[in-house]
């Protein structure tokens, strides 16, 4: 394809399809660097992959990295998790928003670019994907109603912490019932007076068959909900009072498979790397 033809194609693609700001989809990926490779992994992800493997792609318009020090890892529950084995696995979390209605377009690009990055030796293989999936947005519940940042601001607003929570319902119908209960009753009640400004709720989608082999297929596509709690305080300062009992959120319709607190990384630095083990 000539340079002129390629440029014309970009113009045509920009002129069609949705281009709103709502986070209709997300990439949520929790990764464990292999022992001894923590610094190398952090520099590769921050200096190259966060941009070339994520933010430079079409329709992925916001992103943020988070980290769990050993102190934060030890707050995780349940001890026997279907998501993280052991439950402390996965000390880095990356979250990205994708424009609503552009999932298929983005996926075509991301499969292609990751094959290219791998071929060009720009993939760090000394890591394990503990929990990686693209997800569809189901709901956002706000503590303060119409006041404050919206969900499309969440990855740019300077939140002090984030909690990743994964709940497995007993079945597909049970997931719909669980979502309704969370959205209408449980989340508004728990957010009131808490340091969490909002909770975004997603459901996972299956990865394409031509995904990279080091990323395992998504589990719980029909039964799982993924919650992101955005905190205005460091989770270590407010855990006992507000979030230590989040494992009970699945009672009466599901099982909480992971509650994992994180703090934001400091881009361009190796802060927290020496606190992972």
PDB file of C-alpha atoms in Angstrom:
ATOM      1  CA  UNK A   1       0.000   0.000   0.000  1.00  0.00           C
ATOM      2  CA  UNK A   2       1.395   3.385  -0.971  1.00  0.00           C
ATOM      3  CA  UNK A   3       1.854   6.186   1.544  1.00  0.00           C
ATOM      4  CA  UNK A   4      -0.837   8.245  -0.175  1.00  0.00           C
ATOM      5  CA  UNK A   5      -3.355   5.390  -0.135  1.00  0.00           C
ATOM      6  CA  UNK A   6      -2.640   4.695   3.514  1.00  0.00           C
ATOM      7  CA  UNK A   7      -3.184   8.351   4.434  1.00  0.00           C
ATOM      8  CA  UNK A   8      -6.487   8.387   2.558  1.00  0.00           C
ATOM      9  CA  UNK A   9      -7.591   5.271   4.431  1.00  0.00           C
ATOM     10  CA  UNK A  10      -6.959   6.968   7.770  1.00  0.00           C
ATOM     11  CA  UNK A  11      -9.137   9.887   6.691  1.00  0.00           C
ATOM     12  CA  UNK A  12     -11.945   7.541   5.630  1.00  0.00           C
ATOM     13  CA  UNK A  13     -11.835   5.595   8.904  1.00  0.00           C
ATOM     14  CA  UNK A  14     -11.982   8.786  10.968  1.00  0.00           C
ATOM     15  CA  UNK A  15     -15.121   9.905   9.133  1.00  0.00           C
ATOM     16  CA  UNK A  16     -17.256   6.904  10.101  1.00  0.00           C
ATOM     17  CA  UNK A  17     -18.315   5.089  13.260  1.00  0.00           C
ATOM     18  CA  UNK A  18     -18.762   6.187  16.867  1.00  0.00           C
ATOM     19  CA  UNK A  19     -16.283   8.561  18.472  1.00  0.00           C
ATOM     20  CA  UNK A  20     -17.734   9.413  21.848  1.00  0.00           C
ATOM     21  CA  UNK A  21     -15.874   9.616  25.138  1.00  0.00           C
ATOM     22  CA  UNK A  22     -17.756   6.935  27.063  1.00  0.00           C
ATOM     23  CA  UNK A  23     -15.530   4.024  28.162  1.00  0.00           C
ATOM     24  CA  UNK A  24     -17.588   1.337  26.502  1.00  0.00           C
ATOM     25  CA  UNK A  25     -14.778  -1.177  26.815  1.00  0.00           C
ATOM     26  CA  UNK A  26     -11.622  -1.674  28.847  1.00  0.00           C
ATOM     27  CA  UNK A  27      -8.406  -3.631  28.864  1.00  0.00           C
ATOM     28  CA  UNK A  28      -7.564  -4.749  32.391  1.00  0.00           C
ATOM     29  CA  UNK A  29      -4.305  -6.639  32.732  1.00  0.00           C
ATOM     30  CA  UNK A  30      -2.589  -7.815  35.935  1.00  0.00           C
ATOM     31  CA  UNK A  31       0.922  -9.116  35.423  1.00  0.00           C
ATOM     32  CA  UNK A  32       3.643 -10.700  37.554  1.00  0.00           C
ATOM     33  CA  UNK A  33       7.254 -10.046  36.472  1.00  0.00           C
ATOM     34  CA  UNK A  34       9.457 -13.051  37.058  1.00  0.00           C
ATOM     35  CA  UNK A  35      11.764 -12.865  40.104  1.00  0.00           C
ATOM     36  CA  UNK A  36      14.930 -10.944  39.286  1.00  0.00           C
ATOM     37  CA  UNK A  37      13.338  -9.187  36.298  1.00  0.00           C
ATOM     38  CA  UNK A  38      11.261  -6.592  38.157  1.00  0.00           C
ATOM     39  CA  UNK A  39      13.322  -3.552  37.149  1.00  0.00           C
ATOM     40  CA  UNK A  40      13.727  -4.670  33.533  1.00  0.00           C
ATOM     41  CA  UNK A  41      10.005  -5.353  33.238  1.00  0.00           C
ATOM     42  CA  UNK A  42       9.058  -1.995  34.701  1.00  0.00           C
ATOM     43  CA  UNK A  43      11.369  -0.073  32.390  1.00  0.00           C
ATOM     44  CA  UNK A  44      10.218  -2.019  29.298  1.00  0.00           C
ATOM     45  CA  UNK A  45       6.552  -1.416  30.108  1.00  0.00           C
ATOM     46  CA  UNK A  46       6.938   2.246  31.046  1.00  0.00           C
ATOM     47  CA  UNK A  47       9.408   3.201  28.312  1.00  0.00           C
ATOM     48  CA  UNK A  48       7.996   1.215  25.412  1.00  0.00           C
ATOM     49  CA  UNK A  49       5.010  -1.060  25.806  1.00  0.00           C
ATOM     50  CA  UNK A  50       2.630   1.361  27.530  1.00  0.00           C
ATOM     51  CA  UNK A  51       2.879   3.530  24.425  1.00  0.00           C
ATOM     52  CA  UNK A  52       3.670   1.231  21.485  1.00  0.00           C
ATOM     53  CA  UNK A  53       1.507  -1.619  22.795  1.00  0.00           C
ATOM     54  CA  UNK A  54      -1.406   0.433  24.107  1.00  0.00           C
ATOM     55  CA  UNK A  55      -1.772   4.212  24.005  1.00  0.00           C
ATOM     56  CA  UNK A  56      -0.622   4.626  20.399  1.00  0.00           C
ATOM     57  CA  UNK A  57      -3.433   2.350  19.201  1.00  0.00           C
ATOM     58  CA  UNK A  58      -6.694   3.626  17.715  1.00  0.00           C
ATOM     59  CA  UNK A  59      -9.602   4.152  20.119  1.00  0.00           C
ATOM     60  CA  UNK A  60      -7.628   3.417  23.299  1.00  0.00           C
ATOM     61  CA  UNK A  61      -7.886   6.905  24.730  1.00  0.00           C
ATOM     62  CA  UNK A  62      -6.893   6.680  28.412  1.00  0.00           C
ATOM     63  CA  UNK A  63      -4.605   4.495  30.485  1.00  0.00           C
ATOM     64  CA  UNK A  64      -3.019   4.153  33.891  1.00  0.00           C
ATOM     65  CA  UNK A  65      -0.629   1.772  35.615  1.00  0.00           C
ATOM     66  CA  UNK A  66      -0.943   0.627  39.213  1.00  0.00           C
ATOM     67  CA  UNK A  67       1.334  -1.338  41.531  1.00  0.00           C
ATOM     68  CA  UNK A  68       0.865  -3.535  44.605  1.00  0.00           C
ATOM     69  CA  UNK A  69       3.754  -3.485  47.043  1.00  0.00           C
ATOM     70  CA  UNK A  70       4.220  -6.525  49.262  1.00  0.00           C
ATOM     71  CA  UNK A  71       2.274  -4.712  51.975  1.00  0.00           C
ATOM     72  CA  UNK A  72      -0.654  -4.234  49.610  1.00  0.00           C
ATOM     73  CA  UNK A  73      -0.425  -7.803  48.294  1.00  0.00           C
ATOM     74  CA  UNK A  74      -0.845  -9.118  51.817  1.00  0.00           C
ATOM     75  CA  UNK A  75      -4.211  -7.348  52.132  1.00  0.00           C
ATOM     76  CA  UNK A  76      -5.697  -9.423  49.302  1.00  0.00           C
ATOM     77  CA  UNK A  77      -8.498 -11.917  49.702  1.00  0.00           C
ATOM     78  CA  UNK A  78      -9.597 -14.669  49.382  1.00  0.00           C
ATOM     79  CA  UNK A  79      -6.640 -16.841  50.251  1.00  0.00           C
ATOM     80  CA  UNK A  80      -7.744 -19.388  47.619  1.00  0.00           C
ATOM     81  CA  UNK A  81      -8.522 -17.315  44.538  1.00  0.00           C
ATOM     82  CA  UNK A  82      -9.635 -18.553  41.126  1.00  0.00           C
ATOM     83  CA  UNK A  83      -7.970 -15.489  39.610  1.00  0.00           C
ATOM     84  CA  UNK A  84      -4.529 -15.274  41.249  1.00  0.00           C
ATOM     85  CA  UNK A  85      -2.579 -18.342  42.361  1.00  0.00           C
ATOM     86  CA  UNK A  86      -1.214 -17.526  44.866  1.00  0.00           C
ATOM     87  CA  UNK A  87      -3.461 -14.603  45.671  1.00  0.00           C
ATOM     88  CA  UNK A  88      -0.405 -12.314  45.919  1.00  0.00           C
ATOM     89  CA  UNK A  89       0.512 -12.916  42.245  1.00  0.00           C
ATOM     90  CA  UNK A  90       0.178  -9.969  39.889  1.00  0.00           C
ATOM     91  CA  UNK A  91       1.951  -6.941  41.352  1.00  0.00           C
ATOM     92  CA  UNK A  92       1.372  -4.651  38.351  1.00  0.00           C
ATOM     93  CA  UNK A  93      -2.026  -3.670  36.973  1.00  0.00           C
ATOM     94  CA  UNK A  94      -2.695  -1.671  33.817  1.00  0.00           C
ATOM     95  CA  UNK A  95      -6.123  -0.256  32.981  1.00  0.00           C
ATOM     96  CA  UNK A  96      -7.189   1.259  29.668  1.00  0.00           C
ATOM     97  CA  UNK A  97     -10.413   2.757  28.324  1.00  0.00           C
ATOM     98  CA  UNK A  98     -11.594   2.056  24.777  1.00  0.00           C
ATOM     99  CA  UNK A  99     -14.212   4.150  22.994  1.00  0.00           C
ATOM    100  CA  UNK A 100     -17.683   2.634  23.075  1.00  0.00           C
ATOM    101  CA  UNK A 101     -18.507   0.801  19.853  1.00  0.00           C
ATOM    102  CA  UNK A 102     -14.882   0.538  18.726  1.00  0.00           C
ATOM    103  CA  UNK A 103     -13.942  -2.782  20.303  1.00  0.00           C
ATOM    104  CA  UNK A 104     -13.733  -4.751  17.044  1.00  0.00           C
ATOM    105  CA  UNK A 105     -11.734  -2.006  15.323  1.00  0.00           C
ATOM    106  CA  UNK A 106      -9.296  -1.821  18.210  1.00  0.00           C
ATOM    107  CA  UNK A 107      -8.893  -5.592  18.425  1.00  0.00           C
ATOM    108  CA  UNK A 108      -7.860  -5.878  14.787  1.00  0.00           C
ATOM    109  CA  UNK A 109      -5.132  -3.326  15.412  1.00  0.00           C
ATOM    110  CA  UNK A 110      -3.946  -4.742  18.742  1.00  0.00           C
ATOM    111  CA  UNK A 111      -3.545  -8.287  17.391  1.00  0.00           C
ATOM    112  CA  UNK A 112      -1.593  -6.953  14.433  1.00  0.00           C
ATOM    113  CA  UNK A 113       0.670  -4.645  16.421  1.00  0.00           C
ATOM    114  CA  UNK A 114       1.458  -7.232  19.083  1.00  0.00           C
ATOM    115  CA  UNK A 115       2.508  -9.728  16.421  1.00  0.00           C
ATOM    116  CA  UNK A 116       4.779  -7.029  15.005  1.00  0.00           C
ATOM    117  CA  UNK A 117       6.213  -6.114  18.419  1.00  0.00           C
ATOM    118  CA  UNK A 118       6.951  -9.776  19.118  1.00  0.00           C
ATOM    119  CA  UNK A 119       8.601 -10.215  15.733  1.00  0.00           C
ATOM    120  CA  UNK A 120      10.709  -7.096  16.349  1.00  0.00           C
ATOM    121  CA  UNK A 121      11.863  -8.394  19.780  1.00  0.00           C
ATOM    122  CA  UNK A 122      10.005  -5.635  21.621  1.00  0.00           C
ATOM    123  CA  UNK A 123       8.121  -7.966  23.994  1.00  0.00           C
ATOM    124  CA  UNK A 124       9.430  -8.728  27.494  1.00  0.00           C
ATOM    125  CA  UNK A 125       8.818 -12.427  28.043  1.00  0.00           C
ATOM    126  CA  UNK A 126       9.960 -12.677  31.671  1.00  0.00           C
ATOM    127  CA  UNK A 127       6.449 -12.114  32.984  1.00  0.00           C
ATOM    128  CA  UNK A 128       3.204 -13.986  33.607  1.00  0.00           C
ATOM    129  CA  UNK A 129      -0.256 -12.704  32.719  1.00  0.00           C
ATOM    130  CA  UNK A 130      -2.261 -13.417  35.867  1.00  0.00           C
ATOM    131  CA  UNK A 131      -5.494 -11.698  34.829  1.00  0.00           C
ATOM    132  CA  UNK A 132      -5.719 -10.149  31.372  1.00  0.00           C
ATOM    133  CA  UNK A 133      -8.944  -9.477  29.522  1.00  0.00           C
ATOM    134  CA  UNK A 134     -10.814  -6.993  27.415  1.00  0.00           C
ATOM    135  CA  UNK A 135     -14.087  -6.101  29.054  1.00  0.00           C
ATOM    136  CA  UNK A 136     -17.411  -4.440  28.223  1.00  0.00           C
ATOM    137  CA  UNK A 137     -18.690  -1.668  30.461  1.00  0.00           C
ATOM    138  CA  UNK A 138     -21.854  -2.519  32.386  1.00  0.00           C
ATOM    139  CA  UNK A 139     -22.304   0.270  34.928  1.00  0.00           C
ATOM    140  CA  UNK A 140     -20.675   3.089  36.853  1.00  0.00           C
ATOM    141  CA  UNK A 141     -21.875   4.004  40.325  1.00  0.00           C
ATOM    142  CA  UNK A 142     -20.854   7.376  41.792  1.00  0.00           C
ATOM    143  CA  UNK A 143     -20.595   8.311  45.448  1.00  0.00           C
ATOM    144  CA  UNK A 144     -21.479  11.985  44.852  1.00  0.00           C
ATOM    145  CA  UNK A 145     -24.045  11.773  42.080  1.00  0.00           C
ATOM    146  CA  UNK A 146     -23.452  14.332  39.343  1.00  0.00           C
ATOM    147  CA  UNK A 147     -20.620  16.007  41.274  1.00  0.00           C
ATOM    148  CA  UNK A 148     -16.991  15.135  40.597  1.00  0.00           C
ATOM    149  CA  UNK A 149     -15.031  13.329  37.883  1.00  0.00           C
ATOM    150  CA  UNK A 150     -16.907  10.981  35.543  1.00  0.00           C
ATOM    151  CA  UNK A 151     -15.775   7.496  34.590  1.00  0.00           C
ATOM    152  CA  UNK A 152     -14.173   8.780  31.392  1.00  0.00           C
ATOM    153  CA  UNK A 153     -11.934  10.989  33.601  1.00  0.00           C
ATOM    154  CA  UNK A 154     -11.013   8.158  35.978  1.00  0.00           C
ATOM    155  CA  UNK A 155      -7.685   7.135  34.453  1.00  0.00           C
ATOM    156  CA  UNK A 156      -6.486  10.741  34.206  1.00  0.00           C
ATOM    157  CA  UNK A 157      -7.740  12.039  37.555  1.00  0.00           C
ATOM    158  CA  UNK A 158      -5.040  11.707  40.282  1.00  0.00           C
ATOM    159  CA  UNK A 159      -6.728   9.021  42.347  1.00  0.00           C
ATOM    160  CA  UNK A 160      -4.579   7.767  45.230  1.00  0.00           C
ATOM    161  CA  UNK A 161      -5.514   4.122  44.858  1.00  0.00           C
ATOM    162  CA  UNK A 162      -7.577   1.487  43.119  1.00  0.00           C
ATOM    163  CA  UNK A 163      -9.141  -1.814  44.171  1.00  0.00           C
ATOM    164  CA  UNK A 164      -9.573  -4.568  41.620  1.00  0.00           C
ATOM    165  CA  UNK A 165     -12.457  -6.851  42.592  1.00  0.00           C
ATOM    166  CA  UNK A 166     -13.579  -9.943  40.680  1.00  0.00           C
ATOM    167  CA  UNK A 167     -16.881 -11.676  41.450  1.00  0.00           C
ATOM    168  CA  UNK A 168     -18.120 -14.912  39.875  1.00  0.00           C
ATOM    169  CA  UNK A 169     -21.891 -15.390  39.810  1.00  0.00           C
ATOM    170  CA  UNK A 170     -23.418 -18.852  39.940  1.00  0.00           C
ATOM    171  CA  UNK A 171     -24.517 -18.648  36.298  1.00  0.00           C
ATOM    172  CA  UNK A 172     -25.381 -16.247  33.443  1.00  0.00           C
ATOM    173  CA  UNK A 173     -28.801 -15.411  34.889  1.00  0.00           C
ATOM    174  CA  UNK A 174     -27.237 -15.026  38.289  1.00  0.00           C
ATOM    175  CA  UNK A 175     -24.801 -12.471  36.894  1.00  0.00           C
ATOM    176  CA  UNK A 176     -27.646 -10.244  35.714  1.00  0.00           C
ATOM    177  CA  UNK A 177     -29.241 -10.459  39.143  1.00  0.00           C
ATOM    178  CA  UNK A 178     -25.908  -9.779  40.856  1.00  0.00           C
ATOM    179  CA  UNK A 179     -25.274  -6.741  38.654  1.00  0.00           C
ATOM    180  CA  UNK A 180     -28.697  -5.330  39.441  1.00  0.00           C
ATOM    181  CA  UNK A 181     -28.160  -5.810  43.177  1.00  0.00           C
ATOM    182  CA  UNK A 182     -24.725  -4.222  43.088  1.00  0.00           C
ATOM    183  CA  UNK A 183     -25.799  -1.265  40.977  1.00  0.00           C
ATOM    184  CA  UNK A 184     -29.014  -0.458  42.813  1.00  0.00           C
ATOM    185  CA  UNK A 185     -28.206  -1.328  46.428  1.00  0.00           C
ATOM    186  CA  UNK A 186     -24.804  -2.640  47.479  1.00  0.00           C
ATOM    187  CA  UNK A 187     -22.475  -0.204  45.727  1.00  0.00           C
ATOM    188  CA  UNK A 188     -24.411   2.998  46.592  1.00  0.00           C
ATOM    189  CA  UNK A 189     -24.532   1.867  50.225  1.00  0.00           C
ATOM    190  CA  UNK A 190     -20.825   1.095  50.409  1.00  0.00           C
ATOM    191  CA  UNK A 191     -19.737   4.213  48.543  1.00  0.00           C
ATOM    192  CA  UNK A 192     -21.632   6.562  50.852  1.00  0.00           C
ATOM    193  CA  UNK A 193     -19.155   8.256  53.187  1.00  0.00           C
ATOM    194  CA  UNK A 194     -16.233   6.197  51.904  1.00  0.00           C
ATOM    195  CA  UNK A 195     -12.960   7.305  50.252  1.00  0.00           C
ATOM    196  CA  UNK A 196     -14.078   5.627  46.994  1.00  0.00           C
ATOM    197  CA  UNK A 197     -15.438   8.164  44.508  1.00  0.00           C
ATOM    198  CA  UNK A 198     -16.808   5.647  42.007  1.00  0.00           C
ATOM    199  CA  UNK A 199     -16.960   2.016  41.022  1.00  0.00           C
ATOM    200  CA  UNK A 200     -16.903   0.947  37.380  1.00  0.00           C
ATOM    201  CA  UNK A 201     -18.331  -2.492  36.584  1.00  0.00           C
ATOM    202  CA  UNK A 202     -17.278  -4.546  33.552  1.00  0.00           C
ATOM    203  CA  UNK A 203     -17.868  -8.032  32.171  1.00  0.00           C
ATOM    204  CA  UNK A 204     -15.099  -9.911  30.331  1.00  0.00           C
ATOM    205  CA  UNK A 205     -15.136 -10.738  26.638  1.00  0.00           C
ATOM    206  CA  UNK A 206     -13.274 -13.674  25.054  1.00  0.00           C
ATOM    207  CA  UNK A 207      -9.909 -12.964  23.475  1.00  0.00           C
ATOM    208  CA  UNK A 208      -9.577 -13.628  19.739  1.00  0.00           C
ATOM    209  CA  UNK A 209      -8.255 -16.969  18.581  1.00  0.00           C
ATOM    210  CA  UNK A 210      -5.189 -15.319  17.041  1.00  0.00           C
ATOM    211  CA  UNK A 211      -4.088 -13.702  20.329  1.00  0.00           C
ATOM    212  CA  UNK A 212      -0.480 -14.026  21.446  1.00  0.00           C
ATOM    213  CA  UNK A 213       0.205 -17.458  22.948  1.00  0.00           C
ATOM    214  CA  UNK A 214       1.550 -16.057  26.242  1.00  0.00           C
ATOM    215  CA  UNK A 215      -1.888 -14.639  27.092  1.00  0.00           C
ATOM    216  CA  UNK A 216      -4.355 -17.293  28.256  1.00  0.00           C
ATOM    217  CA  UNK A 217      -7.997 -17.327  27.182  1.00  0.00           C
ATOM    218  CA  UNK A 218     -10.398 -15.423  29.406  1.00  0.00           C
ATOM    219  CA  UNK A 219     -12.334 -17.346  32.034  1.00  0.00           C
ATOM    220  CA  UNK A 220     -15.821 -16.589  33.324  1.00  0.00           C
ATOM    221  CA  UNK A 221     -17.093 -14.842  30.203  1.00  0.00           C
ATOM    222  CA  UNK A 222     -20.714 -15.677  31.069  1.00  0.00           C
ATOM    223  CA  UNK A 223     -20.529 -15.404  34.852  1.00  0.00           C
ATOM    224  CA  UNK A 224     -17.875 -12.886  35.914  1.00  0.00           C
ATOM    225  CA  UNK A 225     -18.009  -9.209  36.875  1.00  0.00           C
ATOM    226  CA  UNK A 226     -14.932  -7.016  37.298  1.00  0.00           C
ATOM    227  CA  UNK A 227     -15.161  -3.982  39.581  1.00  0.00           C
ATOM    228  CA  UNK A 228     -12.695  -1.097  39.759  1.00  0.00           C
ATOM    229  CA  UNK A 229     -12.952   1.044  42.900  1.00  0.00           C
ATOM    230  CA  UNK A 230     -11.289   4.452  42.472  1.00  0.00           C
ATOM    231  CA  UNK A 231      -9.994   5.755  45.803  1.00  0.00           C
ATOM    232  CA  UNK A 232      -9.189   9.275  46.961  1.00  0.00           C
ATOM    233  CA  UNK A 233      -6.957   7.887  49.736  1.00  0.00           C
ATOM    234  CA  UNK A 234      -4.110   5.418  49.815  1.00  0.00           C
ATOM    235  CA  UNK A 235      -5.793   2.039  50.404  1.00  0.00           C
ATOM    236  CA  UNK A 236      -3.380   1.267  53.240  1.00  0.00           C
ATOM    237  CA  UNK A 237      -4.766   4.218  55.197  1.00  0.00           C
ATOM    238  CA  UNK A 238      -8.436   3.277  54.886  1.00  0.00           C
ATOM    239  CA  UNK A 239      -8.473  -0.488  54.337  1.00  0.00           C
ATOM    240  CA  UNK A 240      -9.585  -1.703  57.740  1.00  0.00           C
ATOM    241  CA  UNK A 241     -12.407   0.806  58.129  1.00  0.00           C
ATOM    242  CA  UNK A 242     -13.880   0.708  54.632  1.00  0.00           C
ATOM    243  CA  UNK A 243     -12.726  -2.208  52.471  1.00  0.00           C
ATOM    244  CA  UNK A 244     -11.563  -5.162  54.574  1.00  0.00           C
ATOM    245  CA  UNK A 245     -14.980  -6.824  54.222  1.00  0.00           C
ATOM    246  CA  UNK A 246     -15.387  -6.517  50.441  1.00  0.00           C
ATOM    247  CA  UNK A 247     -15.218 -10.307  50.199  1.00  0.00           C
ATOM    248  CA  UNK A 248     -18.811 -10.371  51.484  1.00  0.00           C
ATOM    249  CA  UNK A 249     -20.065  -8.446  48.454  1.00  0.00           C
ATOM    250  CA  UNK A 250     -20.787 -11.687  46.615  1.00  0.00           C
ATOM    251  CA  UNK A 251     -22.891 -13.203  49.398  1.00  0.00           C
ATOM    252  CA  UNK A 252     -26.229 -14.490  48.182  1.00  0.00           C
ATOM    253  CA  UNK A 253     -25.458 -14.845  44.500  1.00  0.00           C
ATOM    254  CA  UNK A 254     -21.791 -15.238  43.816  1.00  0.00           C
ATOM    255  CA  UNK A 255     -18.253 -15.721  45.073  1.00  0.00           C
ATOM    256  CA  UNK A 256     -15.665 -12.976  45.348  1.00  0.00           C
ATOM    257  CA  UNK A 257     -12.540 -14.392  43.712  1.00  0.00           C
ATOM    258  CA  UNK A 258     -10.253 -11.416  44.236  1.00  0.00           C
ATOM    259  CA  UNK A 259     -10.036  -8.166  46.165  1.00  0.00           C
ATOM    260  CA  UNK A 260      -6.687  -6.519  45.389  1.00  0.00           C
ATOM    261  CA  UNK A 261      -5.625  -2.960  46.322  1.00  0.00           C
ATOM    262  CA  UNK A 262      -3.106  -0.924  44.300  1.00  0.00           C
ATOM    263  CA  UNK A 263      -1.523   2.522  44.248  1.00  0.00           C
ATOM    264  CA  UNK A 264      -0.618   4.407  41.062  1.00  0.00           C
ATOM    265  CA  UNK A 265       2.862   4.062  39.643  1.00  0.00           C
ATOM    266  CA  UNK A 266       4.949   7.195  39.110  1.00  0.00           C
ATOM    267  CA  UNK A 267       5.620   7.288  35.349  1.00  0.00           C
ATOM    268  CA  UNK A 268       9.247   7.407  34.323  1.00  0.00           C
ATOM    269  CA  UNK A 269      10.532   6.092  37.671  1.00  0.00           C
ATOM    270  CA  UNK A 270      11.239   2.790  39.395  1.00  0.00           C
ATOM    271  CA  UNK A 271       9.398   3.806  42.534  1.00  0.00           C
ATOM    272  CA  UNK A 272       7.978   0.796  44.435  1.00  0.00           C
ATOM    273  CA  UNK A 273      10.012  -1.794  42.490  1.00  0.00           C
ATOM    274  CA  UNK A 274      12.109  -2.482  45.584  1.00  0.00           C
ATOM    275  CA  UNK A 275       8.932  -3.041  47.624  1.00  0.00           C
ATOM    276  CA  UNK A 276       7.406  -5.852  45.541  1.00  0.00           C
ATOM    277  CA  UNK A 277       8.953  -8.867  47.317  1.00  0.00           C
TER     278      UNK A 277
END
